[in-house]
PDB file of C-alpha atoms and ligand atoms in Angstrom:
ATOM      1  CA  MET A   1     -68.778 220.699  18.671  1.00  0.00           C
ATOM      2  CA  ASP A   2     -70.039 224.200  17.943  1.00  0.00           C
ATOM      3  CA  LEU A   3     -67.817 226.608  19.851  1.00  0.00           C
ATOM      4  CA  LYS A   4     -70.317 229.442  19.199  1.00  0.00           C
ATOM      5  CA  LEU A   5     -67.602 232.034  18.726  1.00  0.00           C
ATOM      6  CA  ASN A   6     -69.321 233.612  15.734  1.00  0.00           C
ATOM      7  CA  ASN A   7     -69.480 237.377  16.207  1.00  0.00           C
ATOM      8  CA  LYS A   8     -67.872 237.296  19.641  1.00  0.00           C
ATOM      9  CA  TYR A   9     -65.352 240.103  20.159  1.00  0.00           C
ATOM     10  CA  ALA A  10     -61.891 239.028  21.316  1.00  0.00           C
ATOM     11  CA  LEU A  11     -58.905 241.096  22.447  1.00  0.00           C
ATOM     12  CA  VAL A  12     -55.763 239.036  21.936  1.00  0.00           C
ATOM     13  CA  CYS A  13     -52.580 240.534  23.358  1.00  0.00           C
ATOM     14  CA  GLY A  14     -49.034 239.802  22.204  1.00  0.00           C
ATOM     15  CA  SER A  15     -50.534 238.632  18.939  1.00  0.00           C
ATOM     16  CA  THR A  16     -47.959 239.478  16.264  1.00  0.00           C
ATOM     17  CA  ALA A  17     -45.951 236.309  16.944  1.00  0.00           C
ATOM     18  CA  GLY A  18     -45.907 232.942  18.648  1.00  0.00           C
ATOM     19  CA  ILE A  19     -48.766 231.753  20.843  1.00  0.00           C
ATOM     20  CA  GLY A  20     -50.693 235.053  20.624  1.00  0.00           C
ATOM     21  CA  LYS A  21     -50.651 235.106  16.821  1.00  0.00           C
ATOM     22  CA  ALA A  22     -51.700 231.446  16.626  1.00  0.00           C
ATOM     23  CA  THR A  23     -54.544 232.230  19.053  1.00  0.00           C
ATOM     24  CA  ALA A  24     -55.723 235.172  16.951  1.00  0.00           C
ATOM     25  CA  ILE A  25     -55.788 232.924  13.879  1.00  0.00           C
ATOM     26  CA  ALA A  26     -57.643 230.131  15.709  1.00  0.00           C
ATOM     27  CA  LEU A  27     -60.292 232.488  17.148  1.00  0.00           C
ATOM     28  CA  ALA A  28     -60.781 234.240  13.805  1.00  0.00           C
ATOM     29  CA  SER A  29     -61.121 230.850  12.088  1.00  0.00           C
ATOM     30  CA  GLU A  30     -63.995 230.065  14.491  1.00  0.00           C
ATOM     31  CA  GLY A  31     -65.770 233.292  13.504  1.00  0.00           C
ATOM     32  CA  ALA A  32     -64.661 235.652  16.291  1.00  0.00           C
ATOM     33  CA  ASN A  33     -63.869 239.296  15.546  1.00  0.00           C
ATOM     34  CA  VAL A  34     -60.328 239.755  16.792  1.00  0.00           C
ATOM     35  CA  THR A  35     -58.490 242.864  17.945  1.00  0.00           C
ATOM     36  CA  LEU A  36     -54.740 242.388  18.155  1.00  0.00           C
ATOM     37  CA  VAL A  37     -52.402 244.159  20.566  1.00  0.00           C
ATOM     38  CA  ALA A  38     -48.606 244.488  20.344  1.00  0.00           C
ATOM     39  CA  ARG A  39     -45.937 247.179  19.928  1.00  0.00           C
ATOM     40  CA  ASN A  40     -45.015 246.832  16.275  1.00  0.00           C
ATOM     41  CA  GLU A  41     -47.634 248.409  13.984  1.00  0.00           C
ATOM     42  CA  ALA A  42     -46.240 246.988  10.745  1.00  0.00           C
ATOM     43  CA  LYS A  43     -46.461 243.464  12.160  1.00  0.00           C
ATOM     44  CA  LEU A  44     -49.975 244.123  13.508  1.00  0.00           C
ATOM     45  CA  LYS A  45     -51.169 245.190  10.045  1.00  0.00           C
ATOM     46  CA  GLN A  46     -49.534 242.138   8.514  1.00  0.00           C
ATOM     47  CA  VAL A  47     -51.208 239.723  10.976  1.00  0.00           C
ATOM     48  CA  VAL A  48     -54.629 241.360  10.473  1.00  0.00           C
ATOM     49  CA  SER A  49     -54.223 240.804   6.721  1.00  0.00           C
ATOM     50  CA  GLU A  50     -53.423 237.123   7.331  1.00  0.00           C
ATOM     51  CA  LEU A  51     -56.543 236.441   9.441  1.00  0.00           C
ATOM     52  CA  PRO A  52     -59.592 234.811   7.836  1.00  0.00           C
ATOM     53  CA  ASN A  53     -62.188 237.532   7.026  1.00  0.00           C
ATOM     54  CA  SER A  54     -59.512 240.162   7.571  1.00  0.00           C
ATOM     55  CA  LYS A  55     -62.017 243.050   7.300  1.00  0.00           C
ATOM     56  CA  ASN A  56     -63.585 241.987  10.620  1.00  0.00           C
ATOM     57  CA  HIS A  57     -60.407 242.479  12.635  1.00  0.00           C
ATOM     58  CA  ARG A  58     -58.602 245.474  14.103  1.00  0.00           C
ATOM     59  CA  TYR A  59     -55.495 246.250  16.115  1.00  0.00           C
ATOM     60  CA  ILE A  60     -54.247 248.473  18.935  1.00  0.00           C
ATOM     61  CA  VAL A  61     -50.585 249.513  19.179  1.00  0.00           C
ATOM     62  CA  ALA A  62     -49.584 249.401  22.857  1.00  0.00           C
ATOM     63  CA  ASP A  63     -46.621 248.557  25.049  1.00  0.00           C
ATOM     64  CA  PHE A  64     -47.129 246.427  28.161  1.00  0.00           C
ATOM     65  CA  SER A  65     -44.368 248.337  29.930  1.00  0.00           C
ATOM     66  CA  ASN A  66     -46.904 251.171  30.365  1.00  0.00           C
ATOM     67  CA  PRO A  67     -50.197 249.979  31.931  1.00  0.00           C
ATOM     68  CA  GLY A  68     -51.709 253.494  32.098  1.00  0.00           C
ATOM     69  CA  GLU A  69     -51.226 254.077  28.386  1.00  0.00           C
ATOM     70  CA  LEU A  70     -52.442 250.561  27.572  1.00  0.00           C
ATOM     71  CA  GLN A  71     -55.608 251.165  29.587  1.00  0.00           C
ATOM     72  CA  SER A  72     -56.381 254.486  27.902  1.00  0.00           C
ATOM     73  CA  LYS A  73     -55.810 253.061  24.430  1.00  0.00           C
ATOM     74  CA  VAL A  74     -58.128 250.115  25.099  1.00  0.00           C
ATOM     75  CA  SER A  75     -60.792 252.383  26.700  1.00  0.00           C
ATOM     76  CA  GLU A  76     -60.609 254.691  23.686  1.00  0.00           C
ATOM     77  CA  PHE A  77     -61.030 251.710  21.367  1.00  0.00           C
ATOM     78  CA  ILE A  78     -64.061 250.470  23.337  1.00  0.00           C
ATOM     79  CA  ASN A  79     -65.669 253.923  23.204  1.00  0.00           C
ATOM     80  CA  GLU A  80     -65.140 254.120  19.452  1.00  0.00           C
ATOM     81  CA  HIS A  81     -65.897 250.527  18.472  1.00  0.00           C
ATOM     82  CA  HIS A  82     -67.083 247.827  20.883  1.00  0.00           C
ATOM     83  CA  GLY A  83     -66.256 245.969  24.091  1.00  0.00           C
ATOM     84  CA  PHE A  84     -64.927 242.420  24.307  1.00  0.00           C
ATOM     85  CA  HIS A  85     -66.372 239.036  25.330  1.00  0.00           C
ATOM     86  CA  ILE A  86     -62.915 237.435  25.342  1.00  0.00           C
ATOM     87  CA  LEU A  87     -59.635 238.742  26.754  1.00  0.00           C
ATOM     88  CA  VAL A  88     -56.412 236.831  26.126  1.00  0.00           C
ATOM     89  CA  ASN A  89     -53.712 238.263  28.376  1.00  0.00           C
ATOM     90  CA  ASN A  90     -50.346 237.560  26.795  1.00  0.00           C
ATOM     91  CA  THR A  91     -47.055 239.383  26.269  1.00  0.00           C
ATOM     92  CA  GLY A  92     -43.333 238.706  25.933  1.00  0.00           C
ATOM     93  CA  GLY A  93     -41.678 236.657  28.697  1.00  0.00           C
ATOM     94  CA  PRO A  94     -39.178 238.129  31.195  1.00  0.00           C
ATOM     95  CA  ALA A  95     -35.442 237.695  30.521  1.00  0.00           C
ATOM     96  CA  GLY A  96     -33.826 234.547  31.942  1.00  0.00           C
ATOM     97  CA  GLY A  97     -31.249 234.205  34.720  1.00  0.00           C
ATOM     98  CA  PRO A  98     -30.951 232.895  38.286  1.00  0.00           C
ATOM     99  CA  VAL A  99     -33.243 234.510  40.836  1.00  0.00           C
ATOM    100  CA  PHE A 100     -30.402 235.264  43.282  1.00  0.00           C
ATOM    101  CA  SER A 101     -28.679 237.733  40.978  1.00  0.00           C
ATOM    102  CA  ALA A 102     -31.865 239.356  39.657  1.00  0.00           C
ATOM    103  CA  LYS A 103     -32.045 243.136  39.989  1.00  0.00           C
ATOM    104  CA  LEU A 104     -35.017 244.726  41.738  1.00  0.00           C
ATOM    105  CA  GLU A 105     -36.047 246.488  38.567  1.00  0.00           C
ATOM    106  CA  GLU A 106     -36.298 243.166  36.745  1.00  0.00           C
ATOM    107  CA  PHE A 107     -38.985 242.060  39.223  1.00  0.00           C
ATOM    108  CA  GLU A 108     -40.695 245.439  38.956  1.00  0.00           C
ATOM    109  CA  ASN A 109     -40.695 245.410  35.153  1.00  0.00           C
ATOM    110  CA  ALA A 110     -42.015 241.855  34.951  1.00  0.00           C
ATOM    111  CA  PHE A 111     -44.700 242.607  37.568  1.00  0.00           C
ATOM    112  CA  THR A 112     -45.793 245.642  35.528  1.00  0.00           C
ATOM    113  CA  GLN A 113     -45.784 243.824  32.198  1.00  0.00           C
ATOM    114  CA  HIS A 114     -47.507 240.677  33.416  1.00  0.00           C
ATOM    115  CA  LEU A 115     -49.654 241.526  36.408  1.00  0.00           C
ATOM    116  CA  LYS A 116     -50.492 245.222  36.246  1.00  0.00           C
ATOM    117  CA  CYS A 117     -51.300 245.078  32.537  1.00  0.00           C
ATOM    118  CA  ASN A 118     -53.544 242.020  32.953  1.00  0.00           C
ATOM    119  CA  HIS A 119     -55.250 243.849  35.804  1.00  0.00           C
ATOM    120  CA  VAL A 120     -55.959 247.114  33.959  1.00  0.00           C
ATOM    121  CA  LEU A 121     -57.220 245.162  30.955  1.00  0.00           C
ATOM    122  CA  ALA A 122     -59.597 243.141  33.127  1.00  0.00           C
ATOM    123  CA  GLN A 123     -60.828 246.304  34.865  1.00  0.00           C
ATOM    124  CA  THR A 124     -61.451 247.980  31.517  1.00  0.00           C
ATOM    125  CA  ILE A 125     -63.176 245.054  29.818  1.00  0.00           C
ATOM    126  CA  VAL A 126     -65.161 243.282  32.555  1.00  0.00           C
ATOM    127  CA  PRO A 127     -68.036 245.850  32.622  1.00  0.00           C
ATOM    128  CA  PHE A 128     -68.917 244.889  29.006  1.00  0.00           C
ATOM    129  CA  MET A 129     -68.611 241.172  29.866  1.00  0.00           C
ATOM    130  CA  LYS A 130     -70.951 241.604  32.852  1.00  0.00           C
ATOM    131  CA  GLU A 131     -73.529 243.307  30.678  1.00  0.00           C
ATOM    132  CA  ALA A 132     -73.221 240.589  28.038  1.00  0.00           C
ATOM    133  CA  ARG A 133     -73.401 237.891  30.764  1.00  0.00           C
ATOM    134  CA  TYR A 134     -70.520 236.305  28.869  1.00  0.00           C
ATOM    135  CA  GLY A 135     -66.844 236.694  29.598  1.00  0.00           C
ATOM    136  CA  ARG A 136     -63.717 234.637  29.102  1.00  0.00           C
ATOM    137  CA  ILE A 137     -60.391 235.822  30.478  1.00  0.00           C
ATOM    138  CA  ILE A 138     -57.519 233.550  29.536  1.00  0.00           C
ATOM    139  CA  ASN A 139     -54.030 234.266  30.801  1.00  0.00           C
ATOM    140  CA  ILE A 140     -51.027 232.764  29.041  1.00  0.00           C
ATOM    141  CA  ILE A 141     -48.613 232.085  31.885  1.00  0.00           C
ATOM    142  CA  SER A 142     -46.143 229.164  32.158  1.00  0.00           C
ATOM    143  CA  THR A 143     -45.859 225.699  33.680  1.00  0.00           C
ATOM    144  CA  SER A 144     -43.562 227.379  36.220  1.00  0.00           C
ATOM    145  CA  VAL A 145     -46.800 228.105  38.109  1.00  0.00           C
ATOM    146  CA  LYS A 146     -46.709 224.411  39.087  1.00  0.00           C
ATOM    147  CA  GLN A 147     -42.993 223.700  38.993  1.00  0.00           C
ATOM    148  CA  PRO A 148     -40.313 226.435  38.806  1.00  0.00           C
ATOM    149  CA  LEU A 149     -38.088 226.224  35.723  1.00  0.00           C
ATOM    150  CA  ASP A 150     -34.302 226.417  36.121  1.00  0.00           C
ATOM    151  CA  GLY A 151     -32.757 229.682  34.934  1.00  0.00           C
ATOM    152  CA  LEU A 152     -36.043 231.636  34.832  1.00  0.00           C
ATOM    153  CA  GLY A 153     -35.934 233.184  38.318  1.00  0.00           C
ATOM    154  CA  VAL A 154     -37.843 236.411  37.731  1.00  0.00           C
ATOM    155  CA  SER A 155     -40.342 234.686  35.477  1.00  0.00           C
ATOM    156  CA  ASN A 156     -41.007 231.888  38.022  1.00  0.00           C
ATOM    157  CA  THR A 157     -41.651 234.499  40.725  1.00  0.00           C
ATOM    158  CA  ILE A 158     -44.000 236.744  38.772  1.00  0.00           C
ATOM    159  CA  ARG A 159     -45.939 233.867  37.161  1.00  0.00           C
ATOM    160  CA  GLY A 160     -47.020 232.741  40.649  1.00  0.00           C
ATOM    161  CA  ALA A 161     -48.430 236.202  41.343  1.00  0.00           C
ATOM    162  CA  VAL A 162     -50.353 236.212  38.057  1.00  0.00           C
ATOM    163  CA  ALA A 163     -51.823 232.764  38.777  1.00  0.00           C
ATOM    164  CA  SER A 164     -52.979 233.856  42.256  1.00  0.00           C
ATOM    165  CA  TRP A 165     -54.468 237.077  40.876  1.00  0.00           C
ATOM    166  CA  SER A 166     -56.285 235.044  38.248  1.00  0.00           C
ATOM    167  CA  LYS A 167     -57.714 232.483  40.701  1.00  0.00           C
ATOM    168  CA  THR A 168     -58.962 235.273  42.960  1.00  0.00           C
ATOM    169  CA  LEU A 169     -60.601 237.020  40.017  1.00  0.00           C
ATOM    170  CA  ALA A 170     -62.243 233.733  38.970  1.00  0.00           C
ATOM    171  CA  ASN A 171     -63.824 233.495  42.435  1.00  0.00           C
ATOM    172  CA  GLU A 172     -65.138 237.049  42.196  1.00  0.00           C
ATOM    173  CA  LEU A 173     -66.448 237.016  38.606  1.00  0.00           C
ATOM    174  CA  GLY A 174     -67.936 233.527  38.206  1.00  0.00           C
ATOM    175  CA  GLN A 175     -71.373 234.755  39.269  1.00  0.00           C
ATOM    176  CA  TYR A 176     -71.549 237.018  36.166  1.00  0.00           C
ATOM    177  CA  GLY A 177     -71.015 234.281  33.584  1.00  0.00           C
ATOM    178  CA  ILE A 178     -67.332 235.188  33.369  1.00  0.00           C
ATOM    179  CA  THR A 179     -64.585 232.582  33.640  1.00  0.00           C
ATOM    180  CA  VAL A 180     -60.900 233.226  34.304  1.00  0.00           C
ATOM    181  CA  ASN A 181     -58.455 230.472  33.394  1.00  0.00           C
ATOM    182  CA  ASN A 182     -54.742 230.073  32.765  1.00  0.00           C
ATOM    183  CA  VAL A 183     -53.051 228.243  29.937  1.00  0.00           C
ATOM    184  CA  LEU A 184     -49.548 227.098  30.876  1.00  0.00           C
ATOM    185  CA  PRO A 185     -47.368 226.500  27.819  1.00  0.00           C
ATOM    186  CA  GLY A 186     -44.551 224.006  27.901  1.00  0.00           C
ATOM    187  CA  ALA A 187     -41.650 224.510  25.496  1.00  0.00           C
ATOM    188  CA  THR A 188     -43.374 225.923  22.411  1.00  0.00           C
ATOM    189  CA  ASP A 189     -41.723 226.581  19.085  1.00  0.00           C
ATOM    190  CA  THR A 190     -41.707 230.416  19.025  1.00  0.00           C
ATOM    191  CA  ASP A 191     -39.199 233.303  18.987  1.00  0.00           C
ATOM    192  CA  ARG A 192     -39.217 233.218  22.791  1.00  0.00           C
ATOM    193  CA  LEU A 193     -38.087 229.576  22.823  1.00  0.00           C
ATOM    194  CA  ALA A 194     -35.413 230.249  20.174  1.00  0.00           C
ATOM    195  CA  GLU A 195     -34.009 232.987  22.443  1.00  0.00           C
ATOM    196  CA  ILE A 196     -34.005 230.659  25.490  1.00  0.00           C
ATOM    197  CA  ILE A 197     -32.178 227.958  23.509  1.00  0.00           C
ATOM    198  CA  LYS A 198     -29.628 230.495  22.235  1.00  0.00           C
ATOM    199  CA  ASN A 199     -28.915 231.660  25.803  1.00  0.00           C
ATOM    200  CA  LYS A 200     -28.581 228.079  27.076  1.00  0.00           C
ATOM    201  CA  SER A 201     -26.089 227.282  24.293  1.00  0.00           C
ATOM    202  CA  ALA A 202     -24.051 230.405  25.009  1.00  0.00           C
ATOM    203  CA  LYS A 203     -23.832 229.408  28.689  1.00  0.00           C
ATOM    204  CA  THR A 204     -23.085 225.693  28.264  1.00  0.00           C
ATOM    205  CA  GLY A 205     -21.026 225.721  25.054  1.00  0.00           C
ATOM    206  CA  HIS A 206     -23.380 223.117  23.550  1.00  0.00           C
ATOM    207  CA  SER A 207     -24.764 223.703  20.069  1.00  0.00           C
ATOM    208  CA  GLU A 208     -28.311 225.037  19.773  1.00  0.00           C
ATOM    209  CA  GLU A 209     -29.403 221.674  18.362  1.00  0.00           C
ATOM    210  CA  GLU A 210     -27.909 219.852  21.383  1.00  0.00           C
ATOM    211  CA  SER A 211     -29.618 222.284  23.769  1.00  0.00           C
ATOM    212  CA  ALA A 212     -32.950 221.837  21.971  1.00  0.00           C
ATOM    213  CA  ASN A 213     -32.611 218.038  22.023  1.00  0.00           C
ATOM    214  CA  ALA A 214     -31.843 218.076  25.756  1.00  0.00           C
ATOM    215  CA  MET A 215     -35.026 220.077  26.346  1.00  0.00           C
ATOM    216  CA  LYS A 216     -37.102 217.759  24.159  1.00  0.00           C
ATOM    217  CA  SER A 217     -35.795 214.676  25.987  1.00  0.00           C
ATOM    218  CA  GLY A 218     -37.449 215.945  29.196  1.00  0.00           C
ATOM    219  CA  VAL A 219     -40.888 215.983  27.542  1.00  0.00           C
ATOM    220  CA  PRO A 220     -42.858 212.705  27.337  1.00  0.00           C
ATOM    221  CA  ALA A 221     -43.960 213.798  23.827  1.00  0.00           C
ATOM    222  CA  LYS A 222     -40.210 214.199  22.904  1.00  0.00           C
ATOM    223  CA  ARG A 223     -40.916 217.349  20.899  1.00  0.00           C
ATOM    224  CA  PHE A 224     -41.784 221.008  21.318  1.00  0.00           C
ATOM    225  CA  ALA A 225     -45.372 222.230  21.038  1.00  0.00           C
ATOM    226  CA  LYS A 226     -46.522 224.015  17.913  1.00  0.00           C
ATOM    227  CA  PRO A 227     -48.081 227.419  18.769  1.00  0.00           C
ATOM    228  CA  GLU A 228     -51.395 226.178  17.300  1.00  0.00           C
ATOM    229  CA  GLU A 229     -51.552 223.457  19.961  1.00  0.00           C
ATOM    230  CA  LEU A 230     -51.675 226.191  22.599  1.00  0.00           C
ATOM    231  CA  ALA A 231     -54.118 228.230  20.532  1.00  0.00           C
ATOM    232  CA  TYR A 232     -56.644 225.377  20.342  1.00  0.00           C
ATOM    233  CA  ALA A 233     -56.714 225.120  24.158  1.00  0.00           C
ATOM    234  CA  VAL A 234     -57.228 228.890  24.460  1.00  0.00           C
ATOM    235  CA  THR A 235     -59.979 228.825  21.825  1.00  0.00           C
ATOM    236  CA  PHE A 236     -61.840 226.053  23.642  1.00  0.00           C
ATOM    237  CA  LEU A 237     -61.610 227.936  26.961  1.00  0.00           C
ATOM    238  CA  ALA A 238     -62.925 231.054  25.154  1.00  0.00           C
ATOM    239  CA  SER A 239     -65.981 229.192  23.899  1.00  0.00           C
ATOM    240  CA  GLU A 240     -69.441 228.571  25.323  1.00  0.00           C
ATOM    241  CA  CYS A 241     -68.492 224.884  25.554  1.00  0.00           C
ATOM    242  CA  ALA A 242     -66.098 225.740  28.407  1.00  0.00           C
ATOM    243  CA  SER A 243     -68.741 227.569  30.459  1.00  0.00           C
ATOM    244  CA  TYR A 244     -68.240 225.458  33.612  1.00  0.00           C
ATOM    245  CA  ILE A 245     -64.431 225.510  33.598  1.00  0.00           C
ATOM    246  CA  ASN A 246     -63.299 228.304  35.882  1.00  0.00           C
ATOM    247  CA  GLY A 247     -60.151 229.074  37.875  1.00  0.00           C
ATOM    248  CA  VAL A 248     -57.974 226.322  36.418  1.00  0.00           C
ATOM    249  CA  ASN A 249     -54.320 226.110  35.386  1.00  0.00           C
ATOM    250  CA  LEU A 250     -54.180 224.081  32.174  1.00  0.00           C
ATOM    251  CA  PRO A 251     -50.689 222.879  31.241  1.00  0.00           C
ATOM    252  CA  VAL A 252     -50.272 222.365  27.490  1.00  0.00           C
ATOM    253  CA  ASP A 253     -46.809 220.899  27.773  1.00  0.00           C
ATOM    254  CA  GLY A 254     -46.754 217.415  26.227  1.00  0.00           C
ATOM    255  CA  GLY A 255     -46.738 216.004  29.768  1.00  0.00           C
ATOM    256  CA  ARG A 256     -43.505 217.729  30.886  1.00  0.00           C
ATOM    257  CA  THR A 257     -44.787 218.942  34.267  1.00  0.00           C
ATOM    258  CA  LYS A 258     -44.069 216.254  36.854  1.00  0.00           C
ATOM    259  CA  SER A 259     -46.610 217.346  39.462  1.00  0.00           C
ATOM    260  CA  LEU A 260     -50.277 216.307  39.405  1.00  0.00           C
TER     261      LEU A 260
HETATM  262  N1  NAP B 301     -42.616 229.716  23.921  1.00  0.00           N
HETATM  263  C1  NAP B 301     -42.476 229.014  25.022  1.00  0.00           C
HETATM  264  O1  NAP B 301     -41.797 227.960  25.035  1.00  0.00           O
HETATM  265  C2  NAP B 301     -43.145 229.448  26.304  1.00  0.00           C
HETATM  266  C3  NAP B 301     -43.133 228.559  27.401  1.00  0.00           C
HETATM  267  C4  NAP B 301     -43.728 228.966  28.591  1.00  0.00           C
HETATM  268  C5  NAP B 301     -44.305 230.219  28.674  1.00  0.00           C
HETATM  269  N2  NAP B 301     -44.286 231.052  27.590  1.00  0.00           N
HETATM  270  C6  NAP B 301     -44.872 232.376  27.762  1.00  0.00           C
HETATM  271  O2  NAP B 301     -45.959 232.565  26.876  1.00  0.00           O
HETATM  272  C7  NAP B 301     -46.017 233.957  26.505  1.00  0.00           C
HETATM  273  C8  NAP B 301     -45.976 234.081  24.969  1.00  0.00           C
HETATM  274  O3  NAP B 301     -44.801 233.449  24.524  1.00  0.00           O
HETATM  275  P1  NAP B 301     -44.381 233.339  22.985  1.00  0.00           P
HETATM  276  O4  NAP B 301     -43.355 232.268  22.962  1.00  0.00           O
HETATM  277  O5  NAP B 301     -45.559 233.261  22.108  1.00  0.00           O
HETATM  278  O6  NAP B 301     -43.649 234.759  22.801  1.00  0.00           O
HETATM  279  P2  NAP B 301     -43.111 235.492  21.485  1.00  0.00           P
HETATM  280  O7  NAP B 301     -43.072 234.572  20.325  1.00  0.00           O
HETATM  281  O8  NAP B 301     -41.844 236.163  21.927  1.00  0.00           O
HETATM  282  O9  NAP B 301     -44.241 236.597  21.196  1.00  0.00           O
HETATM  283  C9  NAP B 301     -44.466 237.627  22.114  1.00  0.00           C
HETATM  284  C10 NAP B 301     -45.567 238.540  21.622  1.00  0.00           C
HETATM  285  O10 NAP B 301     -45.771 239.547  22.617  1.00  0.00           O
HETATM  286  C11 NAP B 301     -45.568 240.855  22.059  1.00  0.00           C
HETATM  287  N3  NAP B 301     -44.888 241.664  23.068  1.00  0.00           N
HETATM  288  C12 NAP B 301     -43.665 241.446  23.611  1.00  0.00           C
HETATM  289  N4  NAP B 301     -43.369 242.417  24.481  1.00  0.00           N
HETATM  290  C13 NAP B 301     -44.437 243.264  24.491  1.00  0.00           C
HETATM  291  C14 NAP B 301     -44.726 244.470  25.182  1.00  0.00           C
HETATM  292  N5  NAP B 301     -43.849 245.028  26.041  1.00  0.00           N
HETATM  293  N6  NAP B 301     -45.911 245.076  24.961  1.00  0.00           N
HETATM  294  C15 NAP B 301     -46.807 244.551  24.080  1.00  0.00           C
HETATM  295  N7  NAP B 301     -46.586 243.400  23.401  1.00  0.00           N
HETATM  296  C16 NAP B 301     -45.403 242.786  23.596  1.00  0.00           C
HETATM  297  C17 NAP B 301     -44.727 240.630  20.806  1.00  0.00           C
HETATM  298  O11 NAP B 301     -44.984 241.617  19.805  1.00  0.00           O
HETATM  299  P3  NAP B 301     -44.181 243.016  19.657  1.00  0.00           P
HETATM  300  O12 NAP B 301     -42.735 242.678  19.777  1.00  0.00           O
HETATM  301  O13 NAP B 301     -44.614 243.535  18.323  1.00  0.00           O
HETATM  302  O14 NAP B 301     -44.669 243.906  20.759  1.00  0.00           O
HETATM  303  C18 NAP B 301     -45.248 239.277  20.328  1.00  0.00           C
HETATM  304  O15 NAP B 301     -46.435 239.462  19.589  1.00  0.00           O
HETATM  305  C19 NAP B 301     -44.828 234.635  27.224  1.00  0.00           C
HETATM  306  O16 NAP B 301     -45.221 235.143  28.453  1.00  0.00           O
HETATM  307  C20 NAP B 301     -43.878 233.471  27.410  1.00  0.00           C
HETATM  308  O17 NAP B 301     -42.927 233.683  28.423  1.00  0.00           O
HETATM  309  C21 NAP B 301     -43.738 230.685  26.403  1.00  0.00           C
END
């Protein structure tokens, strides 16, 4: 299958670690020119140097806690360099905890980081996609869109909003050759998962290995995902081959989600 990603421009957010980094590598391996976004410049430089054909790739230092600044940095980049055919919306996950005790600012911060930032990025990038008659917006959310996860109250709440925003956008943009889809990771072996396991162990008194094994036992595959397994799904959705897939939630979770 020829994914036809050669010379496509991709903006991959949250791409110095985990699922975002794996996605940047997978897209670059298929010939896309990748621009990374994250907060830590040293890590951004390092990841650019690790990508195949590293000279073709760039980075933007930005913090998803500030949508206005993110938008101006991306606009500036587009004015100086080029627009993007592919936008991968991804950032760090909200802190865990029960929803009942969550503070208002936790909801506000997560809404800003996950929904407002996705929104300003789409608004900034879609004009180029419309002109190119080619656009792929892929949002990394969570399986909690389908089935809330225990102990991730704020995350469960905000993920639903992002999924609804995304579906609405898919309805509006499909006519321009632009698709908007969500990839829903199950438990994936990244820093984020290590943090979740550490917190579970601290709460239950079980070792981290016991906590990890308990999580794996709930997955039909009986293991965690590798970040690359998420990245391959994102890369396919970013390609021309996925041109008639629009507005879907794709769990990549080893079968963990119980709903249809
Ligand atoms: N791993 C899982 O098991 C799992 C399961 C379900 C859903 N998810 C969701 O999938 C997404 C990615 O998860 P992951 O496991 O790949 O996370 P990760 O390993 O923690 O990586 C997060 C990435 O986002 C960047 N980032 C974090 N906060 C940021 C901010 N305020 N502004 C800009 N960039 C920021 C980080 O770089 P800097 O620190 O340099 O900014 C890093 O590159 C998250 O929303 C997560 O909740 C993950």
